[in-house]
XYZ file of N, CA and C in Angstrom:
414
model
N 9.437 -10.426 -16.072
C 9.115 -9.796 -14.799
C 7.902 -10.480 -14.196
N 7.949 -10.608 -13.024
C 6.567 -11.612 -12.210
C 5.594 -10.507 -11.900
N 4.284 -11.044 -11.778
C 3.641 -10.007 -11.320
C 3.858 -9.626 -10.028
N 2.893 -8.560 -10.109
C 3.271 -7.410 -8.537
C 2.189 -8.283 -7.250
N 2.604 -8.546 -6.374
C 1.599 -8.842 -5.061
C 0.458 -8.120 -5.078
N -0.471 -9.050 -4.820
C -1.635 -8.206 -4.906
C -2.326 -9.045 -4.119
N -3.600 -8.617 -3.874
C -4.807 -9.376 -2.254
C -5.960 -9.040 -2.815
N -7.076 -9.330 -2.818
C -8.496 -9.875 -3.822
C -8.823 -8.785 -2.199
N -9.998 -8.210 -2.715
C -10.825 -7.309 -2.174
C -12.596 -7.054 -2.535
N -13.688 -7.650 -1.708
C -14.492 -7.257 -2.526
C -14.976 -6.264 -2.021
N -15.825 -5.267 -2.708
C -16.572 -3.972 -1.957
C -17.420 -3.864 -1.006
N -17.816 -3.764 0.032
C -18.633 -4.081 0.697
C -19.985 -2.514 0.830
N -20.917 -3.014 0.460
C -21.842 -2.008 0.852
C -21.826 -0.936 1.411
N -21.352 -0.959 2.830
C -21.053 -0.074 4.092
C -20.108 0.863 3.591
N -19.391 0.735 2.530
C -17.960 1.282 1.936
C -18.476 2.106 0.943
N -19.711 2.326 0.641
C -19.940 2.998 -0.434
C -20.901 4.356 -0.206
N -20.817 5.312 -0.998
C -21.226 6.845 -0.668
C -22.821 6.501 -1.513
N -23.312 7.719 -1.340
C -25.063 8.204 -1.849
C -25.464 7.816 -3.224
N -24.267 8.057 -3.739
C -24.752 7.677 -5.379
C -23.678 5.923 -5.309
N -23.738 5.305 -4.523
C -23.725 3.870 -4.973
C -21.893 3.657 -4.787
N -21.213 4.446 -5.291
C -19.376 4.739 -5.491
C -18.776 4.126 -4.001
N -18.016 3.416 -4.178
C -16.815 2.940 -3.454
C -16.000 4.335 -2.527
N -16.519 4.710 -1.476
C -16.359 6.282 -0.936
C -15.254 6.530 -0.836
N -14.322 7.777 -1.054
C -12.877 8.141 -1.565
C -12.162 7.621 -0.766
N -12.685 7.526 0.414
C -11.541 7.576 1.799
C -11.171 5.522 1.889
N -12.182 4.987 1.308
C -11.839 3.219 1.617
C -10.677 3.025 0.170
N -10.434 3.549 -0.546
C -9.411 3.559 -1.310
C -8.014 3.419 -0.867
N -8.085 4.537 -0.040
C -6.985 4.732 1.506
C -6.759 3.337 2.195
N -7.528 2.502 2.586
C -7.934 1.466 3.157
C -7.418 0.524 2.681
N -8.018 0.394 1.195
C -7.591 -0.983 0.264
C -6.272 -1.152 0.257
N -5.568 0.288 -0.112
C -4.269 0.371 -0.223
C -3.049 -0.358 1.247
N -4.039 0.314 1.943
C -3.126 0.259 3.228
C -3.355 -1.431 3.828
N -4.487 -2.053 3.196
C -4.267 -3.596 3.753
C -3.589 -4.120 2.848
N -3.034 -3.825 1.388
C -2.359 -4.552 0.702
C -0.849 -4.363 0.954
N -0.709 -2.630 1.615
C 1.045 -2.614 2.003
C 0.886 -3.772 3.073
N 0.178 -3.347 4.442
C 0.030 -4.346 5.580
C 0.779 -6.008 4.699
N -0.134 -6.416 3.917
C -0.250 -8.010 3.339
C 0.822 -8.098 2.900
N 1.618 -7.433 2.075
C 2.876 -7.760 1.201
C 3.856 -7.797 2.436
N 3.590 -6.832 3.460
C 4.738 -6.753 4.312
C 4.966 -8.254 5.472
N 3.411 -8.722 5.895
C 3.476 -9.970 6.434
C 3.615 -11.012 5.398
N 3.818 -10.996 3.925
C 3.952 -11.879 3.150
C 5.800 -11.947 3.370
N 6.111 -11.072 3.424
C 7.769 -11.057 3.438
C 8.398 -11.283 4.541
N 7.418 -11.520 5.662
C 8.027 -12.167 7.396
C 8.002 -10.953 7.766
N 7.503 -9.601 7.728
C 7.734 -8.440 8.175
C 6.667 -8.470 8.927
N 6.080 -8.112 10.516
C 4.924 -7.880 11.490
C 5.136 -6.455 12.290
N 3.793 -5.908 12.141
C 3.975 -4.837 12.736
C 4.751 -5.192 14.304
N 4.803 -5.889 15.336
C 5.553 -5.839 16.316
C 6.855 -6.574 16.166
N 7.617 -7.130 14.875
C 8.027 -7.035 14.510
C 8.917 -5.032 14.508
N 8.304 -4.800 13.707
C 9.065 -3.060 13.513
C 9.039 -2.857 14.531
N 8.238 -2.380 15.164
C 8.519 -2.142 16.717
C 9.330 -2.447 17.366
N 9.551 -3.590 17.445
C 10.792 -4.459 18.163
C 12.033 -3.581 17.751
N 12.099 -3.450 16.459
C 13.570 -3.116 15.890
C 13.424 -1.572 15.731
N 12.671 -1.343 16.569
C 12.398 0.384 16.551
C 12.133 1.157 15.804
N 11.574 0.969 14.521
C 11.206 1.826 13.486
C 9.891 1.788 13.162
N 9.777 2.317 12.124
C 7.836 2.413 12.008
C 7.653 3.178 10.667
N 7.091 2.499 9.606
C 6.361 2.993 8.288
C 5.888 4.754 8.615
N 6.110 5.230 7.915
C 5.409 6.442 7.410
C 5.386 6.960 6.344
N 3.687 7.621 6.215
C 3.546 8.147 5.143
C 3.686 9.447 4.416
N 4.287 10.048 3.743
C 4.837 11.504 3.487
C 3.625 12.175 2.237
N 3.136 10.915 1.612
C 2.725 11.793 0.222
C 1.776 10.626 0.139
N 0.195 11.001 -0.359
C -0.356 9.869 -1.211
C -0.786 10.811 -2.199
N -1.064 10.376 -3.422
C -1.824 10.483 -4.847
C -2.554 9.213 -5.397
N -4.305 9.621 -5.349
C -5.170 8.560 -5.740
C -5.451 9.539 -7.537
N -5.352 8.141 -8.347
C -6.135 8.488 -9.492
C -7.213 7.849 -9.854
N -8.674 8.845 -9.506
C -9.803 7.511 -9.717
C -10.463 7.750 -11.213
N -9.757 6.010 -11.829
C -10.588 5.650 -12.708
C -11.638 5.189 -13.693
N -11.930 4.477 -12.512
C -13.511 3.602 -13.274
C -14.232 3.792 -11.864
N -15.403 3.442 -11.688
C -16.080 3.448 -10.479
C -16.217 2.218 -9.967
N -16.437 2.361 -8.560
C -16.144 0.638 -8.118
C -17.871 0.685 -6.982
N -18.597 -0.064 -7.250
C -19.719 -0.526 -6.479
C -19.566 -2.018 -5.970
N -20.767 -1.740 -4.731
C -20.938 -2.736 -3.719
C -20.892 -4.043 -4.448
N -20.202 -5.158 -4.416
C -19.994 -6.727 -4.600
C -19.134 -6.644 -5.538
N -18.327 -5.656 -6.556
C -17.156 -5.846 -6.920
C -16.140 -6.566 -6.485
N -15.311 -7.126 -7.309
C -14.373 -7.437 -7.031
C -13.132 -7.500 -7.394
N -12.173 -6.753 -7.049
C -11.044 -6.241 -7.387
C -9.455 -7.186 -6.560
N -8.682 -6.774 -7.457
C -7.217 -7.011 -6.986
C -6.359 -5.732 -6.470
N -5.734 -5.997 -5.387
C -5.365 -4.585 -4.900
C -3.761 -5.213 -5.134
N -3.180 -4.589 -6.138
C -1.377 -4.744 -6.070
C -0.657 -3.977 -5.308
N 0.387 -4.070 -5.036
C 1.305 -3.539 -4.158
C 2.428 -3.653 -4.587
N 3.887 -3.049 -4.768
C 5.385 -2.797 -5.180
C 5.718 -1.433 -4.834
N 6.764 -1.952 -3.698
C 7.682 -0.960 -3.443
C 8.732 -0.636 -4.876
N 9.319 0.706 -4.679
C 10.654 0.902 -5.218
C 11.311 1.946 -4.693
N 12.599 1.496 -4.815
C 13.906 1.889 -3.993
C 13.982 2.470 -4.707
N 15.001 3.892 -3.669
C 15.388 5.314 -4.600
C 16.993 4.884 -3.684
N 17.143 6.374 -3.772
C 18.484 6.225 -2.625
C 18.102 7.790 -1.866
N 18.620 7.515 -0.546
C 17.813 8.144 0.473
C 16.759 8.147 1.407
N 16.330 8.464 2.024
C 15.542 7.948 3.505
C 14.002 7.588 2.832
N 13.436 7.922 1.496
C 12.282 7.893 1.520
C 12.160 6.483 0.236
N 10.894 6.072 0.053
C 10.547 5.510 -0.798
C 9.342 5.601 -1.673
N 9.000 4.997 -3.116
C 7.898 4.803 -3.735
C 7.108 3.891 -3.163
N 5.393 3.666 -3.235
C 5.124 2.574 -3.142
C 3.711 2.599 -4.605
N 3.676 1.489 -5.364
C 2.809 1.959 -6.401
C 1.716 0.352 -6.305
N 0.687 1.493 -6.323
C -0.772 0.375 -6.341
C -1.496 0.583 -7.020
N -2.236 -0.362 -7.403
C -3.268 -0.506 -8.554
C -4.736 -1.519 -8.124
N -5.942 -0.855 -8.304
C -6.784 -1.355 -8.272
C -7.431 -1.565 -9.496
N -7.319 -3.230 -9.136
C -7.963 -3.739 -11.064
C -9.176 -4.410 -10.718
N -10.193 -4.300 -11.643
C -11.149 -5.044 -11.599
C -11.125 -6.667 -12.043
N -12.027 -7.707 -11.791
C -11.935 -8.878 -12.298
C -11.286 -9.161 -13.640
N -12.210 -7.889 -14.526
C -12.308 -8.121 -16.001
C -11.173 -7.062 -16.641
N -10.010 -6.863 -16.331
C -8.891 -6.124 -15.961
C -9.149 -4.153 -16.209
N -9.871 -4.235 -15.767
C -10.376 -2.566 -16.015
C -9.758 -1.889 -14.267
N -8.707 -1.290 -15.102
C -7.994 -0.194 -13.336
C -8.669 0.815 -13.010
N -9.658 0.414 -12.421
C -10.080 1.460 -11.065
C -9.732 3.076 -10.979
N -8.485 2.594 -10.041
C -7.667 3.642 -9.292
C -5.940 3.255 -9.511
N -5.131 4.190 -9.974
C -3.963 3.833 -9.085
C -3.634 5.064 -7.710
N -3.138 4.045 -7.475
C -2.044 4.804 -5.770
C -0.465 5.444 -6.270
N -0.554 6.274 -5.890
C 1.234 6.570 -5.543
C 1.386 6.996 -3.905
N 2.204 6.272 -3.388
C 2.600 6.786 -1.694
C 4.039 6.958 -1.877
N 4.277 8.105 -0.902
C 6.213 8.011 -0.735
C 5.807 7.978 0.905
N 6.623 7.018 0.815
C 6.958 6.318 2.318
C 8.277 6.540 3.135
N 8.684 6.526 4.455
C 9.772 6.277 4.821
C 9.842 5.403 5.998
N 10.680 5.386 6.970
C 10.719 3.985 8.098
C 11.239 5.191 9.117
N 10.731 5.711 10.463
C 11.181 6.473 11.505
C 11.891 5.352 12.509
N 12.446 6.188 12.644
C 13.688 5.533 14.047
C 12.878 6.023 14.957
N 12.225 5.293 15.938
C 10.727 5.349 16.708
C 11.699 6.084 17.882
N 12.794 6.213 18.250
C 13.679 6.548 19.312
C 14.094 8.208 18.886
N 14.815 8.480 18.187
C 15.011 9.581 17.303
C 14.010 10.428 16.436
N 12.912 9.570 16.341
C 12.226 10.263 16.068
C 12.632 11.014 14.273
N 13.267 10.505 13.776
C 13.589 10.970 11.859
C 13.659 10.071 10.773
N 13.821 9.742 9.915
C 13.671 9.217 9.169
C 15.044 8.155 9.273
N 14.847 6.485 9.002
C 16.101 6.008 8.639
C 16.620 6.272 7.434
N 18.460 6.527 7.769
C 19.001 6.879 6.244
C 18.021 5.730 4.862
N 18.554 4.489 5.043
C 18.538 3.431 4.085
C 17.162 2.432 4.433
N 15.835 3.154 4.488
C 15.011 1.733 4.724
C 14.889 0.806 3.878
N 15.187 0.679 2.967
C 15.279 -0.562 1.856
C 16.332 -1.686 2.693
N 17.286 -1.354 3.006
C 17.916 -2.372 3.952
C 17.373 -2.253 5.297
N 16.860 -1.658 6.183
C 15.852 -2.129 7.105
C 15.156 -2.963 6.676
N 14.308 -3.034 6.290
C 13.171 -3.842 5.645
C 13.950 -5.172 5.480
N 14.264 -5.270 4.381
C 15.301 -6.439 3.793
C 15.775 -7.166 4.420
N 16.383 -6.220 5.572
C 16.745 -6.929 6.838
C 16.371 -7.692 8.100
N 15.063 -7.421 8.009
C 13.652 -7.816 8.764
C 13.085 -8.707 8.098
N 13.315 -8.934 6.848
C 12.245 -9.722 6.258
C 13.090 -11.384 5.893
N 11.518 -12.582 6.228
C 12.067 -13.464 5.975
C 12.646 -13.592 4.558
N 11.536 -12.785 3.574
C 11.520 -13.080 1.987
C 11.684 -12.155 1.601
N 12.963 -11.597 1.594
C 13.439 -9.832 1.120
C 12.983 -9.761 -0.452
N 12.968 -10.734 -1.076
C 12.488 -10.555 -2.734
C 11.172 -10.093 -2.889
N 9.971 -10.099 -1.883
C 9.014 -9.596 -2.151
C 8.907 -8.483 -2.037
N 10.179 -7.834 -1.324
C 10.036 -6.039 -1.229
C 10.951 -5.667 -2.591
């Protein structure tokens, strides 16, 4: 099995709460530039979706924070979808440190709205797939 996509992140100062900690809410953040990255890694652009009328959404997140992360860290933020069957999906992330110590993981369930209709597409795994130059990275 290859590893999972992932995008180098370091902490930045400004990102961090009173006692020094990586503040809950940029976790949210990390996550969401590494879906962003995997998705332009696969030829997928947000005006792109647009175009084809649909649009990411998020239904569920679960952060588990494990180690603490301070200012000039530097971490790997992974990213992997997985397909179910039905309108929604997994997406699972992991924040690892240099020296492989995990952070945090992510769980998101995602789905793709029909920006017109306004509900969920039946099958976004083939949306996607279908949009994308490099469907193997989803």
């Amino acid at each position: 099995m290859s590893e999972p996509f992932s995008v180098p992140v370091t902490v930045r100062g400004y990102e961090t709460d009173v006692q020094g900690h990586l503040n809950q809410s940029v976790y949210l953040n990390y996550a969401e530039h590494a879906r962003w990255s995997l998705l332009r890694a696969a030829g997928i652009t947000q005006a792109g979706l647009i175009g084809s009328g649909v649009g990411p959404v998020a239904l569920e997140t679960t952060i588990r924070y494990l180690r603490e992360l301070l200012a000039g860290d530097e971490v790997e933020v992974s990213c992997g979808f997985e397909w179910g069957e039905g309108k929604t999906f997994r997406i699972q992330q992991t924040i690892r440190k240099k020296d492989g110590t995990v952070a945090a993981e992510i769980t998101a369930i995602g789905g793709l709205m029909d920006l017109k209709e306004r509900r969920l597409v039946p099958d976004p795994d083939e949306v996607l797939k279908g949009l994308a130059t490099d469907p193997s990275l989803l």
